[in-house]
Amino acid sequence: MQLKGPVPIAQKTYWLEHAWLGDRVEPGVALGVTADGRIAALSTGADAPPPGAEVLRGLTVPGLANAHSHAFHRALRSTVQVGSGTFWTWREVMYGVAQNLTPESYFALARAVYAEMALAGITNVGEFHYVHHAPGGTAYADPNAMGEALIEAAAAAGIRITLLDTAYLAAGFGEAPNPHQLRFSDGTAEAWAERVSALKPREHALIGAAIHSVRAVPAGQLATVAAWAQERQAPLHVHLSEQTAENDACRAAHGRTPTQLLADHGVLGPRTTGVHNTHLTDEDIALLGGTTTGTCMCPTTERDLADGIGPAGRLQRAGSPLSLGSDSHAVIDLLEEARAMELNERLRSHARGHWTANALLTAATADGHASLGRPDAGRLEVGALADFTTIALDTVRTAGPLPRLGAETAVFAASAADVRHTVVGGRHVVRDGAHTLVGDVAGALSEAIAAVRG
């Protein structure tokens, strides 16, 4: 990804003690950043910091991309660990929190959640947003007040966002929305498209689309959402085959799997990402791979909700690019998501080494950003956005291995707690483990969660 035309002059220089460059770790990397927040120069072999350079000790990697988030689910952490149940009983608890959200309380909660993400090295979030209206389904004076609250929350927390505005129109196949879901629904896909068309992108925010699931958008309206995204060349995400019950209901209603139904209505393709993709047939995998539809795995949520282990390896081999998300935010730790994808596959297959550390970091960086409509992020190279994060190599978790094994250390030993710095657009958002814009992230989380818990 090289800049075309004259190379802009670097306005600031960072010296990276160690840097992951996609296929290797290099010591002593000097990285120049332009005034508009892109990488203008990158050179290896810089044994000492250049004069005036800002020093980042540890392993610097491209900023992590959280490709699937429901920000308000952060309020469920630990609360939903009491007792037992299923995805469907968990959903009832989730509805209770959703009912208490207002534009003001959602801004406060999302700002704190996105600040937690920045502390974890995340520079870009894909927010799968479906709480659109007031309880009962009445539109706010600004019909996009809730989406705007999320966009502003990301700005206040210093990270980028792709708002994946979600069509959610039904409770199930042939079922009207239940009382909890009324505030999610625009009534029809045409009304959804009219509302979301009023949202405008800005420097830190892109606007994409989402189909909540095949059970939540009637088959005859899937093409409307897909066409909206196609016209704008926007990302399109969809929850896909997360639950066997959804597969069974789809077969009963349409005589085909959810993947086949999406294919029939033009939803699949290189700008589309299926989230979870857990319970798939061989034909489903071939369809997703053959259309280069992406797969976003969310292992910490999939294990928390007892969803199952998706066929990530088979999907990637078939041609489906992999990305990662923290989904319900049982934890917010993209390094753990990367590690869990490999370790889940080991448990299922009784074999090790399905992905290299480099491949797992690519899923957490370049491929995640691409799924969110930012192919110019996720790489430390000239022309890319100057979004990166530094992982300490001297903590109790990361001390000991040789620095050249930094990728392996990051994926298989480090955690979000080891993130030392996060830089977005060339500017520090997290410095020495402290957020520069949100002074007390834990306090902000506690206050915001208490306000929506009810």
CSV table of C-alpha atoms in Angstrom, one decimal:
chain,number,residue,atom,x,y,z
A,1,MET,CA,0.0,0.0,0.0
A,2,GLN,CA,2.2,2.8,-1.3
A,3,LEU,CA,1.2,6.5,-1.5
A,4,LYS,CA,0.6,7.8,-5.1
A,5,GLY,CA,2.2,11.1,-6.0
A,6,PRO,CA,4.6,13.1,-3.7
A,7,VAL,CA,5.2,11.5,-0.4
A,8,PRO,CA,4.0,13.8,2.4
A,9,ILE,CA,6.6,14.9,4.9
A,10,ALA,CA,6.5,13.2,8.3
A,11,GLN,CA,5.4,15.5,11.0
A,12,LYS,CA,6.3,13.1,13.8
A,13,THR,CA,8.5,10.1,14.3
A,14,TYR,CA,8.0,7.1,16.4
A,15,TRP,CA,10.8,4.6,17.2
A,16,LEU,CA,9.5,1.1,17.7
A,17,GLU,CA,11.8,-1.1,19.8
A,18,HIS,CA,10.3,-4.1,18.0
A,19,ALA,CA,7.7,-4.1,15.3
A,20,TRP,CA,5.6,-6.8,13.7
A,21,LEU,CA,5.6,-6.2,9.9
A,22,GLY,CA,3.1,-8.9,8.9
A,23,ASP,CA,5.5,-11.8,8.4
A,24,ARG,CA,8.3,-11.1,10.9
A,25,VAL,CA,9.4,-9.1,13.9
A,26,GLU,CA,12.0,-6.4,13.2
A,27,PRO,CA,14.0,-4.6,15.9
A,28,GLY,CA,14.6,-0.9,15.8
A,29,VAL,CA,12.0,0.5,13.4
A,30,ALA,CA,11.6,4.2,12.7
A,31,LEU,CA,8.1,5.2,11.6
A,32,GLY,CA,7.2,8.7,10.4
A,33,VAL,CA,3.6,10.0,10.6
A,34,THR,CA,2.0,12.8,8.5
A,35,ALA,CA,-0.1,15.6,9.9
A,36,ASP,CA,-3.2,13.8,8.6
A,37,GLY,CA,-2.4,10.6,10.5
A,38,ARG,CA,-0.9,8.3,7.9
A,39,ILE,CA,2.4,6.5,7.8
A,40,ALA,CA,4.8,8.5,5.6
A,41,ALA,CA,8.0,6.6,6.1
A,42,LEU,CA,9.1,3.3,7.7
A,43,SER,CA,12.7,2.1,8.0
A,44,THR,CA,14.2,-0.9,9.7
A,45,GLY,CA,17.7,-1.2,11.3
A,46,ALA,CA,17.4,1.9,13.4
A,47,ASP,CA,19.5,0.8,16.4
A,48,ALA,CA,18.7,3.9,18.4
A,49,PRO,CA,15.9,6.4,18.4
A,50,PRO,CA,16.3,9.2,15.9
A,51,PRO,CA,16.5,12.7,17.5
A,52,GLY,CA,13.1,13.8,18.7
A,53,ALA,CA,11.5,10.5,18.1
A,54,GLU,CA,8.8,9.2,20.5
A,55,VAL,CA,10.0,5.8,21.9
A,56,LEU,CA,7.6,2.8,22.1
A,57,ARG,CA,9.2,0.0,24.1
A,58,GLY,CA,7.8,-3.5,23.5
A,59,LEU,CA,6.3,-5.0,20.4
A,60,THR,CA,4.3,-2.7,18.2
A,61,VAL,CA,1.6,-4.2,15.9
A,62,PRO,CA,-1.0,-2.6,13.7
A,63,GLY,CA,-4.1,-1.4,15.7
A,64,LEU,CA,-6.5,-4.3,16.4
A,65,ALA,CA,-9.9,-4.4,14.7
A,66,ASN,CA,-12.9,-5.5,16.7
A,67,ALA,CA,-15.1,-6.6,13.8
A,68,HIS,CA,-18.2,-7.4,15.9
A,69,SER,CA,-19.5,-5.5,18.9
A,70,HIS,CA,-22.7,-4.9,20.7
A,71,ALA,CA,-21.6,-2.1,23.0
A,72,PHE,CA,-24.6,-2.4,25.4
A,73,HIS,CA,-23.9,-6.1,26.1
A,74,ARG,CA,-20.9,-5.0,28.2
A,75,ALA,CA,-23.5,-4.3,30.9
A,76,LEU,CA,-24.3,-8.0,31.0
A,77,ARG,CA,-20.7,-9.1,32.0
A,78,SER,CA,-20.8,-11.4,35.1
A,79,THR,CA,-24.6,-10.8,35.6
A,80,VAL,CA,-25.3,-13.5,33.0
A,81,GLN,CA,-22.9,-16.0,34.7
A,82,VAL,CA,-25.3,-16.7,37.5
A,83,GLY,CA,-27.1,-20.0,37.1
A,84,SER,CA,-27.4,-21.9,33.9
A,85,GLY,CA,-29.4,-21.6,30.7
A,86,THR,CA,-29.0,-21.2,26.9
A,87,PHE,CA,-28.5,-18.5,24.3
A,88,TRP,CA,-32.3,-18.0,24.4
A,89,THR,CA,-32.4,-17.5,28.2
A,90,TRP,CA,-29.4,-15.2,28.0
A,91,ARG,CA,-31.3,-13.2,25.3
A,92,GLU,CA,-34.1,-12.4,27.8
A,93,VAL,CA,-31.6,-10.8,30.2
A,94,MET,CA,-30.2,-8.8,27.2
A,95,TYR,CA,-33.6,-7.5,26.4
A,96,GLY,CA,-33.9,-6.0,29.9
A,97,VAL,CA,-30.8,-3.9,29.5
A,98,ALA,CA,-31.8,-2.9,25.9
A,99,GLN,CA,-35.1,-1.5,27.2
A,100,ASN,CA,-33.3,0.9,29.6
A,101,LEU,CA,-31.1,2.6,27.0
A,102,THR,CA,-31.5,6.2,26.0
A,103,PRO,CA,-29.4,8.2,23.6
A,104,GLU,CA,-27.7,9.8,26.6
A,105,SER,CA,-27.1,6.6,28.6
A,106,TYR,CA,-26.0,4.8,25.5
A,107,PHE,CA,-23.4,7.5,24.7
A,108,ALA,CA,-22.0,7.2,28.2
A,109,LEU,CA,-21.9,3.4,28.1
A,110,ALA,CA,-20.4,3.2,24.6
A,111,ARG,CA,-17.8,5.8,25.4
A,112,ALA,CA,-16.6,3.8,28.4
A,113,VAL,CA,-16.7,0.5,26.4
A,114,TYR,CA,-14.8,2.0,23.5
A,115,ALA,CA,-12.3,3.4,26.0
A,116,GLU,CA,-11.9,-0.2,27.4
A,117,MET,CA,-11.3,-1.3,23.8
A,118,ALA,CA,-8.6,1.3,23.3
A,119,LEU,CA,-6.9,0.1,26.5
A,120,ALA,CA,-6.9,-3.4,24.9
A,121,GLY,CA,-5.2,-2.1,21.7
A,122,ILE,CA,-8.3,-1.8,19.6
A,123,THR,CA,-8.3,1.1,17.2
A,124,ASN,CA,-11.4,0.3,15.1
A,125,VAL,CA,-14.7,-1.2,16.1
A,126,GLY,CA,-17.5,-2.7,14.0
A,127,GLU,CA,-20.7,-1.8,16.0
A,128,PHE,CA,-23.6,-4.1,15.0
A,129,HIS,CA,-26.2,-1.6,16.0
A,130,TYR,CA,-29.9,-2.5,16.3
A,131,VAL,CA,-31.4,-0.5,19.2
A,132,HIS,CA,-32.8,2.3,17.0
A,133,HIS,CA,-36.0,3.7,18.5
A,134,ALA,CA,-37.5,4.4,21.9
A,135,PRO,CA,-39.2,1.6,23.8
A,136,GLY,CA,-42.4,0.6,22.0
A,137,GLY,CA,-40.9,1.5,18.7
A,138,THR,CA,-41.5,5.3,18.7
A,139,ALA,CA,-38.9,7.1,16.6
A,140,TYR,CA,-36.8,9.8,18.4
A,141,ALA,CA,-37.0,13.3,17.1
A,142,ASP,CA,-33.7,12.5,15.3
A,143,PRO,CA,-34.5,8.9,14.0
A,144,ASN,CA,-30.8,8.2,14.2
A,145,ALA,CA,-30.2,9.5,17.7
A,146,MET,CA,-29.0,6.1,19.0
A,147,GLY,CA,-26.6,5.6,16.1
A,148,GLU,CA,-25.3,9.1,16.4
A,149,ALA,CA,-24.7,8.5,20.1
A,150,LEU,CA,-22.4,5.5,19.2
A,151,ILE,CA,-20.5,7.5,16.6
A,152,GLU,CA,-19.9,10.3,19.1
A,153,ALA,CA,-18.9,7.8,21.7
A,154,ALA,CA,-16.2,6.4,19.5
A,155,ALA,CA,-14.9,9.9,18.9
A,156,ALA,CA,-14.9,10.7,22.6
A,157,ALA,CA,-12.9,7.5,23.2
A,158,GLY,CA,-10.5,8.2,20.4
A,159,ILE,CA,-11.1,5.1,18.2
A,160,ARG,CA,-12.6,4.6,14.7
A,161,ILE,CA,-16.0,3.0,14.2
A,162,THR,CA,-17.9,1.4,11.4
A,163,LEU,CA,-21.5,1.7,12.4
A,164,LEU,CA,-23.2,-1.4,11.0
A,165,ASP,CA,-26.7,-0.2,11.1
A,166,THR,CA,-28.9,-3.3,11.4
A,167,ALA,CA,-32.2,-4.2,9.9
A,168,TYR,CA,-34.2,-6.1,12.5
A,169,LEU,CA,-37.8,-6.5,11.4
A,170,ALA,CA,-39.2,-9.7,12.8
A,171,ALA,CA,-39.1,-12.0,15.9
A,172,GLY,CA,-38.8,-15.1,13.7
A,173,PHE,CA,-40.0,-16.5,10.4
A,174,GLY,CA,-43.4,-15.1,9.9
A,175,GLU,CA,-43.5,-13.6,13.4
A,176,ALA,CA,-44.1,-9.9,14.2
A,177,PRO,CA,-41.5,-8.3,16.6
A,178,ASN,CA,-42.2,-9.1,20.2
A,179,PRO,CA,-42.6,-6.1,22.6
A,180,HIS,CA,-38.9,-6.0,23.4
A,181,GLN,CA,-38.0,-5.9,19.7
A,182,LEU,CA,-40.3,-3.1,18.7
A,183,ARG,CA,-37.5,-0.6,19.4
A,184,PHE,CA,-35.2,-2.5,17.0
A,185,SER,CA,-37.6,-2.5,14.1
A,186,ASP,CA,-38.2,0.1,11.3
A,187,GLY,CA,-41.2,-2.0,10.1
A,188,THR,CA,-39.8,-2.7,6.6
A,189,ALA,CA,-36.5,-2.8,4.9
A,190,GLU,CA,-37.5,0.2,2.8
A,191,ALA,CA,-38.1,2.2,6.0
A,192,TRP,CA,-34.8,1.0,7.4
A,193,ALA,CA,-33.0,2.1,4.2
A,194,GLU,CA,-34.6,5.5,4.3
A,195,ARG,CA,-33.6,6.1,7.9
A,196,VAL,CA,-30.0,4.8,7.6
A,197,SER,CA,-29.4,6.8,4.5
A,198,ALA,CA,-29.5,10.0,6.6
A,199,LEU,CA,-26.4,8.8,8.5
A,200,LYS,CA,-23.2,10.4,7.2
A,201,PRO,CA,-19.7,9.1,7.4
A,202,ARG,CA,-17.0,11.3,8.9
A,203,GLU,CA,-13.2,11.0,9.4
A,204,HIS,CA,-13.4,8.5,12.3
A,205,ALA,CA,-16.7,6.8,11.3
A,206,LEU,CA,-17.9,4.8,8.3
A,207,ILE,CA,-21.5,3.7,7.8
A,208,GLY,CA,-22.2,0.1,6.9
A,209,ALA,CA,-25.2,-2.2,7.0
A,210,ALA,CA,-26.2,-5.4,8.8
A,211,ILE,CA,-28.9,-8.0,8.5
A,212,HIS,CA,-29.5,-9.1,12.1
A,213,SER,CA,-30.2,-12.7,10.9
A,214,VAL,CA,-32.4,-14.6,8.5
A,215,ARG,CA,-35.0,-15.0,11.2
A,216,ALA,CA,-35.1,-11.2,11.8
A,217,VAL,CA,-35.4,-10.0,8.2
A,218,PRO,CA,-38.1,-11.6,6.0
A,219,ALA,CA,-36.6,-13.3,2.9
A,220,GLY,CA,-38.4,-11.0,0.5
A,221,GLN,CA,-36.6,-8.0,2.1
A,222,LEU,CA,-33.1,-9.3,2.3
A,223,ALA,CA,-32.3,-7.9,-1.2
A,224,THR,CA,-33.3,-4.4,-0.2
A,225,VAL,CA,-30.6,-4.3,2.5
A,226,ALA,CA,-28.0,-6.0,0.2
A,227,ALA,CA,-28.8,-3.4,-2.5
A,228,TRP,CA,-28.3,-0.5,-0.1
A,229,ALA,CA,-24.9,-1.7,0.8
A,230,GLN,CA,-24.0,-2.6,-2.8
A,231,GLU,CA,-24.9,0.9,-4.1
A,232,ARG,CA,-22.6,2.5,-1.5
A,233,GLN,CA,-19.8,-0.1,-1.6
A,234,ALA,CA,-20.4,-0.4,2.1
A,235,PRO,CA,-19.6,-3.4,4.4
A,236,LEU,CA,-22.6,-5.7,5.1
A,237,HIS,CA,-22.6,-8.0,8.1
A,238,VAL,CA,-25.0,-10.7,9.2
A,239,HIS,CA,-25.3,-13.1,12.1
A,240,LEU,CA,-25.2,-16.5,10.4
A,241,SER,CA,-26.0,-20.0,11.7
A,242,GLU,CA,-25.1,-19.1,15.3
A,243,GLN,CA,-27.7,-21.5,16.6
A,244,THR,CA,-29.0,-24.9,15.3
A,245,ALA,CA,-32.5,-23.8,16.2
A,246,GLU,CA,-32.2,-21.0,13.6
A,247,ASN,CA,-31.0,-23.5,11.0
A,248,ASP,CA,-34.0,-25.8,11.7
A,249,ALA,CA,-36.5,-23.0,11.6
A,250,CYS,CA,-35.0,-21.7,8.3
A,251,ARG,CA,-35.2,-25.1,6.7
A,252,ALA,CA,-38.8,-25.5,7.9
A,253,ALA,CA,-39.8,-22.1,6.5
A,254,HIS,CA,-37.8,-22.0,3.3
A,255,GLY,CA,-36.5,-25.5,2.6
A,256,ARG,CA,-32.8,-24.4,2.7
A,257,THR,CA,-30.1,-23.3,5.2
A,258,PRO,CA,-29.6,-19.7,6.1
A,259,THR,CA,-26.5,-19.5,4.0
A,260,GLN,CA,-28.4,-20.8,1.0
A,261,LEU,CA,-31.2,-18.3,1.6
A,262,LEU,CA,-28.7,-15.4,1.8
A,263,ALA,CA,-27.1,-16.6,-1.5
A,264,ASP,CA,-30.5,-16.8,-3.2
A,265,HIS,CA,-31.1,-13.1,-2.4
A,266,GLY,CA,-27.8,-11.7,-3.3
A,267,VAL,CA,-26.4,-11.1,0.1
A,268,LEU,CA,-23.1,-13.0,-0.1
A,269,GLY,CA,-20.0,-11.4,-1.6
A,270,PRO,CA,-16.6,-9.9,-0.8
A,271,ARG,CA,-18.0,-7.0,1.2
A,272,THR,CA,-20.2,-9.3,3.3
A,273,THR,CA,-19.1,-10.8,6.5
A,274,GLY,CA,-21.0,-13.7,8.2
A,275,VAL,CA,-20.7,-13.4,12.0
A,276,HIS,CA,-20.2,-16.8,13.8
A,277,ASN,CA,-20.8,-19.1,10.9
A,278,THR,CA,-20.9,-21.9,13.4
A,279,HIS,CA,-23.3,-24.6,12.2
A,280,LEU,CA,-22.7,-25.0,8.5
A,281,THR,CA,-23.1,-27.7,5.9
A,282,ASP,CA,-20.4,-28.5,3.4
A,283,GLU,CA,-22.4,-26.7,0.8
A,284,ASP,CA,-22.6,-23.6,3.0
A,285,ILE,CA,-18.9,-23.6,3.4
A,286,ALA,CA,-18.4,-23.8,-0.3
A,287,LEU,CA,-20.9,-21.0,-0.9
A,288,LEU,CA,-19.2,-18.7,1.6
A,289,GLY,CA,-15.7,-19.4,0.3
A,290,GLY,CA,-16.6,-19.3,-3.3
A,291,THR,CA,-18.1,-15.8,-2.9
A,292,THR,CA,-15.2,-14.7,-0.7
A,293,THR,CA,-17.8,-13.8,2.0
A,294,GLY,CA,-15.9,-13.2,5.2
A,295,THR,CA,-16.2,-14.9,8.5
A,296,CYS,CA,-16.0,-13.1,11.8
A,297,MET,CA,-15.3,-15.5,14.7
A,298,CYS,CA,-16.1,-14.4,18.2
A,299,PRO,CA,-14.7,-17.3,20.3
A,300,THR,CA,-15.1,-15.8,23.8
A,301,THR,CA,-18.8,-15.2,23.2
A,302,GLU,CA,-19.3,-18.4,21.3
A,303,ARG,CA,-18.0,-20.4,24.2
A,304,ASP,CA,-19.7,-18.2,26.8
A,305,LEU,CA,-23.1,-18.8,25.2
A,306,ALA,CA,-22.3,-22.5,24.5
A,307,ASP,CA,-22.9,-21.9,20.8
A,308,GLY,CA,-20.3,-24.3,19.5
A,309,ILE,CA,-17.0,-24.2,17.6
A,310,GLY,CA,-17.3,-22.9,14.0
A,311,PRO,CA,-15.3,-24.4,11.1
A,312,ALA,CA,-12.9,-21.5,10.8
A,313,GLY,CA,-10.1,-23.5,9.3
A,314,ARG,CA,-12.3,-25.1,6.6
A,315,LEU,CA,-13.9,-21.7,5.8
A,316,GLN,CA,-10.6,-20.0,5.3
A,317,ARG,CA,-9.3,-22.8,3.1
A,318,ALA,CA,-12.5,-22.5,1.1
A,319,GLY,CA,-11.7,-18.8,0.5
A,320,SER,CA,-13.5,-17.0,3.4
A,321,PRO,CA,-11.2,-14.3,5.0
A,322,LEU,CA,-11.2,-14.5,8.8
A,323,SER,CA,-11.7,-11.6,11.3
A,324,LEU,CA,-12.3,-11.5,15.0
A,325,GLY,CA,-14.8,-9.8,17.3
A,326,SER,CA,-15.6,-9.6,21.0
A,327,ASP,CA,-19.4,-9.6,20.4
A,328,SER,CA,-21.1,-9.7,23.8
A,329,HIS,CA,-17.9,-8.5,25.6
A,330,ALA,CA,-17.7,-11.4,28.1
A,331,VAL,CA,-14.1,-10.1,27.8
A,332,ILE,CA,-12.6,-7.4,25.6
A,333,ASP,CA,-9.4,-8.9,24.5
A,334,LEU,CA,-8.6,-9.5,20.8
A,335,LEU,CA,-5.4,-11.3,21.6
A,336,GLU,CA,-7.6,-13.8,23.5
A,337,GLU,CA,-10.0,-14.1,20.6
A,338,ALA,CA,-7.0,-14.9,18.3
A,339,ARG,CA,-5.6,-17.4,20.7
A,340,ALA,CA,-9.0,-19.0,21.3
A,341,MET,CA,-9.7,-19.6,17.6
A,342,GLU,CA,-6.5,-21.7,17.4
A,343,LEU,CA,-7.0,-23.5,20.7
A,344,ASN,CA,-10.6,-24.3,20.0
A,345,GLU,CA,-9.5,-25.9,16.8
A,346,ARG,CA,-6.9,-27.9,18.7
A,347,LEU,CA,-9.5,-29.2,21.1
A,348,ARG,CA,-11.8,-30.3,18.3
A,349,SER,CA,-9.1,-31.8,16.1
A,350,HIS,CA,-6.6,-33.2,18.6
A,351,ALA,CA,-3.9,-31.5,16.5
A,352,ARG,CA,-1.9,-28.3,16.9
A,353,GLY,CA,-0.8,-25.5,14.7
A,354,HIS,CA,-3.8,-24.7,12.5
A,355,TRP,CA,-2.7,-21.1,12.2
A,356,THR,CA,0.6,-19.4,12.7
A,357,ALA,CA,0.9,-16.5,15.1
A,358,ASN,CA,1.3,-14.3,12.0
A,359,ALA,CA,-1.9,-15.6,10.5
A,360,LEU,CA,-3.8,-15.0,13.7
A,361,LEU,CA,-2.5,-11.5,14.0
A,362,THR,CA,-3.5,-10.8,10.4
A,363,ALA,CA,-7.1,-11.9,11.3
A,364,ALA,CA,-7.0,-9.5,14.2
A,365,THR,CA,-5.6,-6.6,12.2
A,366,ALA,CA,-5.6,-6.3,8.4
A,367,ASP,CA,-8.4,-8.7,7.6
A,368,GLY,CA,-10.6,-7.3,10.4
A,369,HIS,CA,-10.1,-3.7,9.2
A,370,ALA,CA,-10.9,-4.8,5.6
A,371,SER,CA,-14.1,-6.4,6.8
A,372,LEU,CA,-15.1,-3.0,8.3
A,373,GLY,CA,-14.4,-1.1,5.1
A,374,ARG,CA,-10.9,0.1,5.9
A,375,PRO,CA,-8.4,-1.7,3.8
A,376,ASP,CA,-6.0,1.2,4.4
A,377,ALA,CA,-5.6,0.1,8.1
A,378,GLY,CA,-4.1,-2.9,9.8
A,379,ARG,CA,-0.6,-2.7,8.3
A,380,LEU,CA,2.6,-1.0,9.3
A,381,GLU,CA,3.5,0.3,5.9
A,382,VAL,CA,3.8,3.6,4.0
A,383,GLY,CA,0.3,5.0,3.1
A,384,ALA,CA,-1.6,3.1,5.8
A,385,LEU,CA,-3.4,4.8,8.6
A,386,ALA,CA,-1.1,5.4,11.5
A,387,ASP,CA,-3.0,3.2,13.9
A,388,PHE,CA,-0.9,0.9,16.0
A,389,THR,CA,-0.6,-0.5,19.5
A,390,THR,CA,2.4,-1.6,21.6
A,391,ILE,CA,2.4,-4.8,23.7
A,392,ALA,CA,4.8,-4.9,26.6
A,393,LEU,CA,7.4,-7.7,26.4
A,394,ASP,CA,8.5,-7.4,30.1
A,395,THR,CA,5.4,-8.4,32.1
A,396,VAL,CA,5.0,-11.6,34.1
A,397,ARG,CA,3.1,-13.0,31.1
A,398,THR,CA,5.4,-11.9,28.3
A,399,ALA,CA,8.9,-11.8,29.8
A,400,GLY,CA,11.4,-14.5,28.7
A,401,PRO,CA,10.9,-15.3,25.1
A,402,LEU,CA,13.3,-13.9,22.5
A,403,PRO,CA,12.0,-10.7,20.9
A,404,ARG,CA,12.0,-12.3,17.5
A,405,LEU,CA,9.2,-14.5,18.8
A,406,GLY,CA,7.1,-11.4,19.6
A,407,ALA,CA,4.1,-12.5,17.4
A,408,GLU,CA,4.0,-15.9,19.3
A,409,THR,CA,4.3,-14.1,22.6
A,410,ALA,CA,1.5,-11.6,21.7
A,411,VAL,CA,-1.0,-14.3,20.6
A,412,PHE,CA,-0.2,-17.2,22.9
A,413,ALA,CA,0.9,-15.4,26.1
A,414,ALA,CA,-0.1,-11.8,26.2
A,415,SER,CA,-3.5,-10.3,27.2
A,416,ALA,CA,-5.2,-6.9,26.9
A,417,ALA,CA,-3.6,-6.0,30.2
A,418,ASP,CA,-0.2,-6.0,28.5
A,419,VAL,CA,-1.1,-3.2,26.1
A,420,ARG,CA,1.1,-0.3,26.8
A,421,HIS,CA,0.3,2.2,24.1
A,422,THR,CA,-2.5,2.7,21.5
A,423,VAL,CA,-2.0,5.3,18.7
A,424,VAL,CA,-4.8,6.3,16.4
A,425,GLY,CA,-4.1,8.6,13.4
A,426,GLY,CA,-0.6,9.2,14.8
A,427,ARG,CA,-1.9,10.4,18.2
A,428,HIS,CA,-1.7,8.7,21.5
A,429,VAL,CA,-5.0,7.5,22.8
A,430,VAL,CA,-3.4,5.2,25.4
A,431,ARG,CA,-0.1,6.1,26.8
A,432,ASP,CA,1.8,3.9,29.4
A,433,GLY,CA,-1.5,2.0,30.0
A,434,ALA,CA,-3.6,5.0,30.8
A,435,HIS,CA,-6.3,6.4,28.5
A,436,THR,CA,-5.6,10.0,27.5
A,437,LEU,CA,-9.2,11.1,26.9
A,438,VAL,CA,-11.2,9.2,29.5
A,439,GLY,CA,-9.5,9.7,32.9
A,440,ASP,CA,-11.1,6.9,34.8
A,441,VAL,CA,-12.3,4.1,32.5
A,442,ALA,CA,-13.3,1.7,35.2
A,443,GLY,CA,-15.3,4.4,37.0
A,444,ALA,CA,-16.9,5.4,33.7
A,445,LEU,CA,-17.9,1.8,33.1
A,446,SER,CA,-19.3,1.4,36.6
A,447,GLU,CA,-21.4,4.5,36.4
A,448,ALA,CA,-22.7,3.9,32.9
A,449,ILE,CA,-23.6,0.3,33.6
A,450,ALA,CA,-25.4,1.2,36.8
A,451,ALA,CA,-27.5,3.7,34.9
A,452,VAL,CA,-28.8,1.0,32.4
A,453,ARG,CA,-29.0,-2.0,34.7
A,454,GLY,CA,-32.4,-1.1,36.0
